[in-house]
Coordinates of C-alpha atoms in Angstrom, one line a residue:
Chain C
M472 CA 83.8 85.8 136.1
T473 CA 84.5 86.4 139.9
A474 CA 87.7 85.0 139.6
M475 CA 88.7 87.3 136.7
N476 CA 87.6 90.3 138.7
A477 CA 89.6 89.7 141.4
M478 CA 92.4 89.5 139.1
N479 CA 91.8 92.6 137.5
A480 CA 91.5 94.2 140.8
S481 CA 94.9 92.9 142.0
N482 CA 96.4 94.2 139.0
E483 CA 94.6 97.3 139.5
S484 CA 97.5 99.3 141.6
S485 CA 100.3 98.5 139.4
A486 CA 98.4 98.9 136.1
E487 CA 97.9 102.4 137.9
R488 CA 100.9 103.2 138.3
E489 CA 102.1 102.4 134.9
R490 CA 99.5 104.3 133.5
G491 CA 101.0 107.4 134.4
T492 CA 104.7 106.7 133.2
R493 CA 103.9 105.6 129.8
P494 CA 104.2 108.1 126.8
V495 CA 101.1 109.7 126.0
V496 CA 99.6 108.4 122.3
L497 CA 96.4 110.4 122.2
D498 CA 95.5 113.5 124.6
V499 CA 92.3 115.2 123.7
R500 CA 91.0 118.3 125.5
D501 CA 87.8 120.0 125.8
L502 CA 87.0 118.3 122.2
S503 CA 83.5 119.3 120.5
V504 CA 81.7 118.4 117.5
S505 CA 78.4 119.8 115.9
Y506 CA 77.4 117.3 113.3
G507 CA 73.9 117.2 111.7
K508 CA 71.4 118.3 114.9
V509 CA 70.8 115.2 116.5
E510 CA 74.2 113.9 117.5
A511 CA 76.9 116.0 119.3
L512 CA 80.1 115.8 121.5
H513 CA 80.4 118.5 124.3
H514 CA 83.9 119.2 126.0
I515 CA 85.6 115.8 125.8
D516 CA 88.6 115.1 127.6
L517 CA 90.3 111.7 126.8
K518 CA 94.0 109.9 127.4
I519 CA 95.3 107.0 125.6
R520 CA 98.7 105.9 126.3
R521 CA 101.4 103.8 124.3
G522 CA 100.1 100.0 125.0
E523 CA 97.1 100.5 126.4
I524 CA 93.4 99.6 125.8
V525 CA 91.0 102.4 126.7
T526 CA 87.1 101.9 125.6
V527 CA 84.4 104.0 125.7
I528 CA 80.9 102.3 126.4
G529 CA 77.7 104.1 126.2
P530 CA 74.5 103.7 124.9
N531 CA 73.2 103.7 121.0
G532 CA 73.3 107.7 119.9
A533 CA 75.7 108.5 122.7
G534 CA 78.0 110.4 120.2
K535 CA 80.9 107.1 120.2
T536 CA 81.0 106.8 116.3
T537 CA 81.0 110.7 116.2
L538 CA 84.0 111.0 118.5
L539 CA 86.1 108.3 116.1
A540 CA 85.1 110.0 112.9
A541 CA 86.2 113.6 114.7
L542 CA 89.1 112.0 115.9
M543 CA 90.2 110.4 112.5
G544 CA 89.6 113.8 110.6
L545 CA 86.6 112.6 109.1
L546 CA 84.4 115.6 110.8
P547 CA 85.4 118.9 111.6
A548 CA 85.9 119.5 115.4
Q549 CA 86.6 122.0 117.7
G550 CA 89.2 121.6 120.9
E551 CA 92.6 120.4 121.8
I552 CA 93.8 117.3 120.0
V553 CA 97.6 116.6 120.9
Y554 CA 98.6 113.5 118.8
L555 CA 102.2 111.8 119.8
G556 CA 103.1 115.4 121.2
E557 CA 101.7 117.5 118.6
R558 CA 99.2 119.5 118.6
Q559 CA 96.9 119.0 115.6
G560 CA 95.6 121.7 113.5
A561 CA 92.8 122.6 112.3
E562 CA 92.8 121.5 108.9
R563 CA 93.0 117.7 109.7
Q564 CA 93.2 115.2 107.2
V565 CA 92.5 111.5 107.1
E566 CA 95.5 111.0 104.6
Q567 CA 97.6 112.9 106.6
L568 CA 96.8 111.4 110.0
V569 CA 96.9 107.5 108.6
R570 CA 100.9 108.9 107.6
Q571 CA 101.3 109.6 111.4
G572 CA 100.1 105.7 112.2
M573 CA 96.3 106.3 113.1
T574 CA 94.0 103.9 112.2
L575 CA 90.2 103.7 112.4
V576 CA 88.4 100.0 112.0
P577 CA 85.2 101.6 110.9
E578 CA 81.9 100.4 112.5
K579 CA 80.4 99.4 109.1
R580 CA 84.0 97.9 108.2
E581 CA 84.3 99.6 104.8
L582 CA 85.8 96.6 103.2
F583 CA 86.5 96.6 99.6
G584 CA 84.1 93.8 98.9
E585 CA 85.2 92.9 95.3
M586 CA 88.6 92.1 96.0
S587 CA 90.5 89.4 97.7
V588 CA 91.1 89.2 101.4
E589 CA 95.0 89.7 100.0
D590 CA 94.2 92.5 98.3
N591 CA 91.9 94.1 101.0
L592 CA 94.9 93.5 103.2
L593 CA 97.6 94.4 100.7
L594 CA 96.0 98.2 100.6
G595 CA 96.3 98.7 104.1
A596 CA 99.9 99.2 103.8
F597 CA 99.0 101.4 100.9
D598 CA 100.4 104.8 102.6
R599 CA 103.5 102.8 104.2
Y600 CA 104.2 101.5 100.3
R601 CA 103.7 105.2 99.3
G602 CA 106.4 106.3 101.9
G603 CA 108.9 103.9 100.1
H604 CA 108.4 100.9 102.6
R605 CA 108.5 97.6 101.1
D606 CA 107.7 95.2 104.1
E607 CA 103.9 94.5 103.4
L608 CA 104.6 90.7 102.6
E609 CA 106.1 90.3 106.0
T610 CA 103.4 92.3 107.7
M611 CA 100.6 90.3 106.2
D612 CA 102.2 87.2 107.1
Q613 CA 102.4 88.5 110.6
V614 CA 98.5 89.3 110.2
F615 CA 98.1 85.9 108.7
E616 CA 99.8 84.7 112.5
I617 CA 97.0 87.2 114.5
F618 CA 94.2 86.1 112.0
P619 CA 95.0 82.3 111.0
R620 CA 91.2 82.3 109.5
L621 CA 91.9 84.9 106.9
A622 CA 95.0 83.3 105.5
E623 CA 92.8 80.3 104.7
R624 CA 90.6 82.8 102.8
R625 CA 93.4 84.7 101.0
E626 CA 92.0 84.4 97.9
Q627 CA 88.4 84.7 98.5
L628 CA 86.6 88.0 97.7
A629 CA 86.0 90.0 100.8
G630 CA 82.3 90.3 99.9
T631 CA 81.8 86.5 100.3
L632 CA 83.2 86.3 103.8
S633 CA 80.9 85.9 107.0
G634 CA 80.5 88.7 109.9
G635 CA 83.4 87.6 111.8
E636 CA 85.8 87.1 109.0
R637 CA 85.0 90.8 107.5
Q638 CA 85.8 92.0 111.3
M639 CA 88.8 90.0 111.3
L640 CA 89.5 91.5 107.8
A641 CA 89.0 95.0 108.6
M642 CA 91.3 94.6 111.8
G643 CA 93.8 92.9 109.8
R644 CA 93.8 95.6 107.2
A645 CA 94.4 98.2 109.6
L646 CA 97.2 96.5 111.5
M647 CA 98.9 96.4 108.0
A648 CA 99.6 100.1 108.3
K649 CA 101.7 99.3 111.7
P650 CA 99.7 101.7 113.6
K651 CA 100.1 103.2 116.7
L652 CA 96.9 103.9 117.9
L653 CA 94.5 101.8 116.5
M654 CA 90.7 102.9 116.7
L655 CA 87.8 99.8 116.7
D656 CA 84.3 101.0 116.2
E657 CA 81.9 98.4 117.7
P658 CA 83.9 95.0 116.7
S659 CA 81.5 93.1 118.5
L660 CA 78.5 94.5 116.2
G661 CA 76.4 91.8 114.8
L662 CA 78.7 88.9 115.7
A663 CA 77.9 85.8 117.5
P664 CA 78.9 85.0 121.0
L665 CA 81.9 82.8 120.2
I666 CA 83.3 85.3 117.4
I667 CA 83.1 88.5 119.8
K668 CA 85.0 86.3 122.2
E669 CA 87.7 85.6 119.8
I670 CA 87.5 89.2 118.3
F671 CA 88.3 90.6 121.9
R672 CA 91.0 87.8 123.1
I673 CA 92.7 89.0 119.6
V674 CA 92.4 92.6 120.8
A675 CA 93.7 92.0 124.1
E676 CA 96.8 90.2 122.4
L677 CA 97.1 93.2 120.3
K678 CA 97.9 95.6 123.3
K679 CA 101.3 93.3 123.8
T680 CA 102.7 94.6 120.4
G681 CA 102.7 98.1 122.1
V682 CA 100.0 99.8 120.1
A683 CA 97.4 101.8 121.9
I684 CA 93.8 101.1 121.3
L685 CA 90.7 102.8 121.7
L686 CA 88.2 100.5 121.8
V687 CA 84.4 101.8 121.0
E688 CA 81.6 99.3 122.7
Q689 CA 78.3 98.7 122.9
N690 CA 78.9 95.4 124.8
A691 CA 80.3 97.3 127.9
R692 CA 81.2 93.7 129.8
A693 CA 83.3 92.5 127.2
A694 CA 85.1 95.8 126.4
L695 CA 85.7 96.6 130.3
Q696 CA 87.1 93.0 130.4
V697 CA 90.0 93.7 128.1
A698 CA 90.4 97.5 128.7
D699 CA 92.6 99.3 131.1
Y700 CA 90.8 102.3 131.2
G701 CA 87.2 103.5 130.5
Y702 CA 84.8 106.3 129.5
V703 CA 81.4 106.2 129.9
L704 CA 79.6 108.2 127.0
E705 CA 76.2 109.4 127.3
T706 CA 74.5 112.2 125.3
G707 CA 77.8 113.6 123.7
E708 CA 79.1 113.7 127.0
V709 CA 81.6 112.1 129.6
S710 CA 79.6 111.1 132.4
L711 CA 81.9 108.5 134.1
E712 CA 85.6 107.8 133.7
G713 CA 88.2 105.3 135.7
P714 CA 90.2 102.2 135.1
S715 CA 87.7 99.5 133.9
A716 CA 87.8 97.4 136.8
E717 CA 86.4 100.5 139.1
L718 CA 83.8 101.0 136.0
A719 CA 82.9 97.3 135.9
S720 CA 82.0 97.5 139.7
D721 CA 80.3 101.0 139.7
P722 CA 76.9 100.5 140.7
R723 CA 76.0 103.1 137.8
V724 CA 77.9 101.1 135.4
I725 CA 76.4 97.6 136.6
E726 CA 72.9 99.1 136.3
S727 CA 72.9 100.7 133.2
Y728 CA 75.1 98.4 131.2
L729 CA 76.4 95.5 133.4
G730 CA 72.7 94.4 134.6
L731 CA 70.9 91.7 133.6
G732 CA 69.6 93.7 130.7
G733 CA 73.3 94.4 129.5
K734 CA 73.6 93.9 126.0
G735 CA 75.3 90.5 124.9
G736 CA 77.3 91.1 127.7
A737 CA 76.9 87.1 129.5
A738 CA 77.3 86.1 125.4
A739 CA 81.0 87.6 125.2
R740 CA 82.2 85.6 128.4
Chain Z
M276 CA 77.1 94.3 49.1
D277 CA 79.4 91.4 48.2
L278 CA 81.6 89.7 50.8
Q279 CA 84.6 91.7 50.0
I280 CA 82.7 94.9 50.7
A281 CA 81.6 93.3 54.3
L282 CA 84.9 92.5 54.8
L283 CA 86.6 95.8 54.2
L284 CA 83.8 97.6 56.3
G285 CA 84.2 95.1 59.0
Q286 CA 87.5 95.8 59.0
D287 CA 86.8 99.9 59.1
G288 CA 84.4 99.2 61.9
I289 CA 86.8 97.0 63.9
T290 CA 89.7 99.3 63.5
N291 CA 87.2 102.2 64.7
G292 CA 85.7 100.4 67.4
A293 CA 89.1 99.6 69.0
I294 CA 89.8 103.0 69.5
Y295 CA 86.4 104.0 70.8
A296 CA 86.9 101.1 72.9
L297 CA 90.0 102.8 74.5
L298 CA 88.0 105.7 75.2
A299 CA 84.9 103.7 76.6
L300 CA 87.4 102.5 78.9
A301 CA 88.8 105.4 80.1
L302 CA 85.3 107.2 80.9
V303 CA 84.4 104.0 83.0
L304 CA 87.6 104.6 84.7
V305 CA 87.3 108.3 85.5
F306 CA 83.7 107.9 86.4
A307 CA 83.9 105.0 88.6
V308 CA 87.1 106.6 90.6
T309 CA 85.9 110.4 90.7
R310 CA 81.8 110.5 89.4
V311 CA 82.9 112.9 86.5
I312 CA 81.4 112.4 83.1
F313 CA 84.7 112.8 81.2
I314 CA 83.6 114.9 78.2
P315 CA 86.3 116.5 77.6
Q316 CA 88.3 113.0 77.1
G317 CA 87.4 114.2 72.9
E318 CA 89.7 116.9 73.1
F319 CA 92.5 115.2 74.4
V320 CA 92.1 112.9 71.2
A321 CA 92.0 115.8 69.3
Y322 CA 95.1 117.1 70.8
G323 CA 97.0 113.9 70.8
A324 CA 96.8 113.9 67.1
L325 CA 97.0 117.5 65.9
T326 CA 100.2 117.2 68.5
L327 CA 101.8 114.5 66.4
A328 CA 100.8 115.8 63.2
S329 CA 102.5 119.6 64.2
L330 CA 105.9 117.5 65.2
Q331 CA 105.6 115.7 62.0
A332 CA 105.4 118.7 60.0
G333 CA 108.4 120.6 61.7
K334 CA 106.2 122.9 63.6
L335 CA 106.4 123.8 67.1
P336 CA 103.0 122.2 68.5
G337 CA 100.7 124.5 70.1
T338 CA 100.4 121.9 72.8
L339 CA 103.8 123.3 74.7
W340 CA 102.0 126.9 75.1
L341 CA 99.1 125.3 76.4
L342 CA 101.0 122.9 79.0
L343 CA 103.3 125.8 80.0
G344 CA 99.9 128.2 80.7
L345 CA 97.9 125.3 82.3
G346 CA 101.2 124.6 84.6
A347 CA 101.9 128.4 85.6
A348 CA 97.9 128.2 86.5
V349 CA 98.4 124.9 88.5
A350 CA 101.8 126.3 90.1
L351 CA 100.2 129.6 91.0
V352 CA 96.9 127.7 92.7
E353 CA 99.3 125.3 94.6
I354 CA 101.7 128.3 95.7
A355 CA 99.1 130.2 97.1
L356 CA 97.3 127.1 99.3
A357 CA 101.4 126.1 100.4
L358 CA 101.5 130.0 101.4
R359 CA 98.3 130.0 103.4
T360 CA 99.0 126.4 105.2
R361 CA 102.7 127.7 105.8
Q362 CA 104.1 124.9 104.1
M363 CA 107.0 126.5 102.1
R364 CA 108.9 123.3 101.6
R365 CA 106.3 122.1 99.1
I366 CA 107.2 125.3 96.9
P367 CA 110.5 124.1 95.1
S368 CA 108.5 120.5 94.1
I369 CA 105.5 122.3 93.1
L370 CA 107.5 124.6 90.3
L371 CA 109.8 122.1 89.3
L372 CA 106.7 119.6 88.3
N373 CA 104.5 122.0 86.9
C374 CA 106.8 124.5 85.4
G375 CA 110.4 123.0 85.4
I376 CA 109.3 120.0 83.4
P377 CA 106.8 121.8 80.5
L378 CA 109.8 124.3 80.3
L379 CA 112.5 121.4 79.9
L380 CA 110.4 119.7 77.2
G381 CA 110.0 122.7 75.2
G382 CA 113.9 122.9 75.9
I383 CA 114.0 119.7 74.0
L384 CA 112.0 120.9 71.0
F385 CA 113.8 123.9 70.4
A386 CA 116.9 122.0 70.5
I387 CA 116.4 119.2 68.4
P388 CA 113.9 119.6 65.3
P389 CA 111.1 117.2 65.9
A390 CA 110.7 116.4 62.0
T391 CA 114.0 114.3 61.8
L392 CA 113.0 111.8 64.8
P393 CA 111.8 108.3 64.1
L394 CA 108.1 107.8 64.3
A395 CA 107.9 106.2 67.8
V396 CA 110.1 109.2 69.6
Q397 CA 107.7 111.3 68.1
V398 CA 104.6 109.5 69.4
V399 CA 106.0 109.8 72.9
L400 CA 107.1 113.2 72.5
A401 CA 103.5 113.5 71.6
L402 CA 102.0 112.0 74.4
M403 CA 104.7 113.6 76.9
L404 CA 103.1 117.1 76.1
V405 CA 99.5 116.1 76.3
V406 CA 99.1 113.7 79.1
P407 CA 100.4 116.3 81.7
L408 CA 97.1 117.7 80.7
G409 CA 94.6 115.9 82.4
P410 CA 95.9 116.0 86.0
M411 CA 96.4 119.8 85.4
V412 CA 92.8 120.2 84.2
Y413 CA 91.7 117.8 87.5
R414 CA 93.7 119.9 89.9
L415 CA 91.8 123.4 88.3
A416 CA 88.5 122.3 87.4
F417 CA 87.6 118.9 89.3
Q418 CA 89.8 119.1 92.6
P419 CA 87.8 121.8 94.3
I420 CA 84.5 120.4 93.8
A421 CA 85.9 116.7 94.4
E422 CA 82.5 116.3 96.8
A423 CA 79.7 118.0 94.6
S424 CA 76.8 116.0 93.1
V425 CA 77.4 114.0 89.6
L426 CA 75.2 116.5 88.0
V427 CA 77.3 119.4 89.2
L428 CA 80.5 117.2 87.6
L429 CA 79.0 116.9 84.5
I430 CA 78.1 120.5 84.1
V431 CA 81.9 121.6 85.0
S432 CA 83.0 118.6 82.6
I433 CA 81.2 120.5 80.0
A434 CA 82.4 123.6 81.0
V435 CA 85.7 122.0 80.6
H436 CA 85.2 120.3 77.2
V437 CA 84.1 123.8 75.5
T438 CA 86.8 125.7 77.0
L439 CA 89.3 122.8 75.8
I440 CA 87.4 123.0 72.4
G441 CA 88.3 127.0 72.5
L442 CA 92.0 126.7 73.9
G443 CA 92.0 124.1 70.8
L444 CA 91.2 126.6 68.0
L445 CA 93.7 129.0 69.9
F446 CA 96.7 126.9 70.0
F447 CA 96.4 124.6 66.7
G448 CA 94.3 126.8 64.2
A449 CA 91.3 126.0 62.4
E450 CA 93.0 123.5 59.6
G451 CA 92.8 119.9 60.1
S452 CA 95.6 117.9 59.9
R453 CA 96.1 114.2 59.0
T454 CA 99.4 112.4 59.5
P455 CA 100.9 109.4 57.0
A456 CA 99.7 106.0 57.7
F457 CA 102.2 104.6 60.2
T458 CA 102.8 101.6 57.9
D459 CA 101.4 100.8 54.1
M460 CA 102.0 96.9 54.5
S461 CA 99.0 94.8 53.7
F462 CA 98.0 91.5 53.8
E463 CA 96.2 89.2 51.3
I464 CA 93.8 86.6 53.0
G465 CA 91.8 84.9 50.2
D466 CA 89.9 87.6 48.4
A467 CA 90.0 90.2 51.3
L468 CA 92.9 92.8 51.8
L469 CA 94.1 93.2 55.2
Q470 CA 95.5 96.3 55.9
G471 CA 98.4 96.9 58.1
Q472 CA 97.1 100.1 59.6
T473 CA 93.9 98.0 61.1
V474 CA 96.2 95.1 62.1
L475 CA 98.4 98.0 64.1
V476 CA 95.6 99.8 65.4
V477 CA 93.7 96.8 66.8
V478 CA 97.3 95.6 68.2
A479 CA 98.3 99.0 69.8
S480 CA 94.9 98.9 71.5
A481 CA 94.6 95.4 72.7
V482 CA 98.3 96.1 74.2
L483 CA 97.5 99.0 76.0
I484 CA 93.9 97.2 77.4
V485 CA 96.1 94.4 78.6
A486 CA 98.8 96.7 79.9
L487 CA 95.6 98.6 81.9
Y488 CA 94.6 95.1 82.7
F489 CA 97.6 94.2 84.7
F490 CA 98.3 97.8 85.9
F491 CA 94.8 97.1 87.8
E492 CA 95.1 93.8 88.8
R493 CA 98.9 93.5 89.7
T494 CA 100.1 97.0 90.8
I495 CA 99.1 98.6 94.4
Y496 CA 98.4 101.9 92.5
G497 CA 95.9 100.1 90.2
K498 CA 94.2 98.4 93.3
A499 CA 94.2 101.3 95.3
L500 CA 92.0 102.8 92.1
R501 CA 89.6 100.3 92.1
A502 CA 89.4 100.4 95.9
T503 CA 88.8 104.0 95.6
A504 CA 85.9 103.1 93.0
M505 CA 84.3 100.3 95.2
N506 CA 84.4 102.4 98.7
R507 CA 85.4 105.9 98.8
T508 CA 85.4 105.7 102.7
G509 CA 87.6 102.8 103.0
A510 CA 89.9 103.9 100.8
R511 CA 90.5 107.3 102.2
L512 CA 91.0 105.5 105.9
M513 CA 94.0 103.6 103.9
G514 CA 95.5 106.8 103.3
I515 CA 94.4 106.5 99.6
S516 CA 93.2 110.2 99.1
A517 CA 90.9 111.5 96.7
T518 CA 93.0 113.7 95.0
M519 CA 95.9 111.4 94.3
A520 CA 93.3 108.7 92.9
G521 CA 91.8 111.5 90.9
K522 CA 94.8 112.9 89.7
L523 CA 95.7 109.3 88.7
S524 CA 92.7 108.5 86.9
F525 CA 92.8 111.7 85.0
T526 CA 96.6 111.0 83.9
L527 CA 95.7 107.7 82.9
A528 CA 92.1 108.8 80.6
T529 CA 94.3 111.9 79.1
L530 CA 97.0 108.7 78.3
I531 CA 94.3 106.6 76.8
G532 CA 92.5 109.7 75.0
A533 CA 96.0 111.3 73.5
F534 CA 96.9 107.8 72.4
S535 CA 93.6 107.2 70.6
G536 CA 94.4 110.5 69.0
V537 CA 97.7 108.9 67.8
L538 CA 96.1 105.9 66.2
I539 CA 93.1 107.6 64.7
S540 CA 95.2 110.4 63.2
P541 CA 96.3 108.4 60.0
I542 CA 92.9 107.5 59.4
T543 CA 90.9 110.6 59.4
T544 CA 91.8 114.3 59.0
I545 CA 91.3 115.9 62.8
Y546 CA 90.5 119.2 63.7
Y547 CA 90.4 120.9 66.7
D548 CA 86.8 119.9 67.4
S549 CA 86.7 116.8 65.9
G550 CA 87.8 114.9 69.6
F551 CA 83.8 115.5 70.7
L552 CA 82.3 113.1 68.4
I553 CA 84.8 110.8 68.3
G554 CA 84.9 110.9 72.4
L555 CA 80.8 110.7 72.3
K556 CA 81.0 107.1 70.4
G557 CA 83.3 106.1 73.3
F558 CA 80.8 107.2 75.6
V559 CA 78.0 105.5 73.8
G560 CA 79.8 102.4 74.6
A561 CA 80.5 103.3 78.1
I562 CA 76.7 103.3 78.5
V563 CA 76.2 100.2 76.9
G564 CA 78.4 98.9 79.8
G565 CA 76.8 101.2 82.0
L566 CA 79.5 103.5 83.1
A567 CA 80.4 100.6 85.2
S568 CA 81.8 97.2 83.4
Y569 CA 84.9 97.5 82.0
P570 CA 84.5 94.4 79.3
V571 CA 81.0 95.5 78.1
A572 CA 81.5 98.9 77.6
A573 CA 84.5 97.5 75.5
A574 CA 82.4 95.1 73.5
G575 CA 79.8 98.1 73.4
A576 CA 82.5 100.2 71.7
V577 CA 83.6 97.7 69.3
L578 CA 79.9 97.7 68.5
V579 CA 79.5 101.3 68.0
G580 CA 82.4 101.0 65.5
L581 CA 80.6 98.1 63.3
L582 CA 77.5 99.8 63.3
E583 CA 79.0 103.1 62.0
A584 CA 80.9 101.3 59.5
Y585 CA 78.3 99.4 57.6
S586 CA 75.4 102.3 58.0
S587 CA 78.2 104.6 56.6
F588 CA 77.9 102.0 53.2
W589 CA 73.7 101.7 53.6
A590 CA 73.1 105.0 55.1
S591 CA 75.7 107.3 55.0
A592 CA 73.7 110.5 55.6
Y593 CA 72.3 109.1 59.1
K594 CA 75.3 107.1 60.1
E595 CA 75.9 109.7 63.3
V596 CA 71.8 109.1 63.5
I597 CA 72.1 105.4 63.6
V598 CA 75.0 105.1 66.3
F599 CA 73.3 107.7 68.8
T600 CA 70.1 106.1 68.4
M601 CA 71.5 102.8 69.7
I602 CA 71.6 104.4 73.1
I603 CA 67.7 104.5 73.2
P604 CA 67.1 100.9 73.3
V605 CA 70.2 100.3 75.7
L606 CA 69.0 102.5 78.2
L607 CA 65.6 101.6 78.2
W608 CA 67.2 97.7 78.3
R609 CA 69.2 99.3 81.4
S610 CA 66.5 100.7 83.3
L611 CA 64.2 97.6 82.8
T612 CA 67.0 95.3 84.0
T613 CA 69.1 97.1 86.8
R614 CA 67.6 98.2 90.2
H615 CA 67.5 102.0 90.4
V616 CA 69.8 103.2 93.0
E617 CA 69.8 106.8 94.5
E618 CA 72.6 108.5 94.4
E619 CA 74.2 109.4 97.9
E620 CA 74.5 112.6 98.9

């Protein structure tokens, strides 16, 4: 643990310098979402660059899932969203964002339970197929390389998979779209410690492909370990932000999210 | 009733049952993908039959005017939307798709007298005239309210049904039509006479069912439709838009409906409003399958056909009553054996 922290700390300054130069994938300014009566987001600013993992941590009900839903065009939002250098209009549609390389792996996974693993993956490439690309089988092989477990289960129905395999399938399906921005909502939710470790190892690995990753997690310890930058979301507002190593050593974060009471933190190691 | 009559009635039942099975499959498909109970299905059956009949009679089918009218209406709606969202470059393709193609079809009909064409070409022309009406109806009536509850969709569905019956009367007139039999071949098996028409209808239905199976199991668009039926949110996140899925399912359902109309037109005289009763029998089959299971729906529909054939022998005055009464024990059985699921709002 200490060795890992020290490593993060020594890399931090160079990572920071690099962060400044990479192209910005998603730039959110003053985003507000009014949704139902309970959850809402107020004036969120958030930035993700290419090949970067940005995490949003925070307690249950802070609005993390709402944030992702708003970014994905599932919920109407006020404010400015600049994606790939283009300011998004008020009538953002999920389908249009998928076409532009934005994907969301939702908290509930939303798999096609009565279809095989293979068909689930294939549908991940639906929009690319519709756009005239015919490389879905090669992409699927790449996904199978990342998730060998899915290759073993390719004929099995998605509904019969274990929790960890479902998460892998949901992530693999998202990767089939060759995304530029991959948004993961609580990938560790309900999974066993060993599987969580595996999932986070893969998330860290994916970063090398150049995809920007927005990782929303309650498991702050695991999230801050893989992320380059982090935001703490509390009751719909960003209460803290900074490079993840800094956040991980911030006393307020330690007390609320990494302390002995920290959920699943130790388990993820 | 001796064996010969029993076999004859059985043939009748299976012929009609095959057509009801097609309609039941279309109903299950549309409901699974869009949650619309597709009452106007029957009108497309009638349109298919009447369009083929007018082509064969050498008349210009009224469907053409309907297609031009609906196409123009869709084009207007789409262009208004394109202007509002400043997507001018979509306008040419909107015009081509909704006005250009119907005009081209009209041109073909004027240029070549359809009565002289071989039967297969006439059937294809009839389908080309009727099938585009399905996605147009979806665009105008259902797409704007795609997120509404099942009840609202049902009410709109009934409104569309009544409207299409009215339009059918306007464009086809009140007279019924019957097309000549596709074949007058018959086979003798022992004592029984097997009509070529029966064989043709059953084979054509089976071919269409197999084709649909391949579409859903083997093609990415078929899988996308199944995915939408299984998990709407998941499908949207893959870029499978509800609009595309809705239009595609309506296109398929209309194709099935019009094709059923073509198949049934030599068997019974079809009037502008005959489709409703035929569609309802497919609906009874679909209900047996709980509006969810394709094979059970198809089997239920064949059962409806057989029940209808035999009850027309014993109690012909009550044959419709008997067929539709079947729905009551089925609903009782279903409500006792299936877990009740509240509709998600």
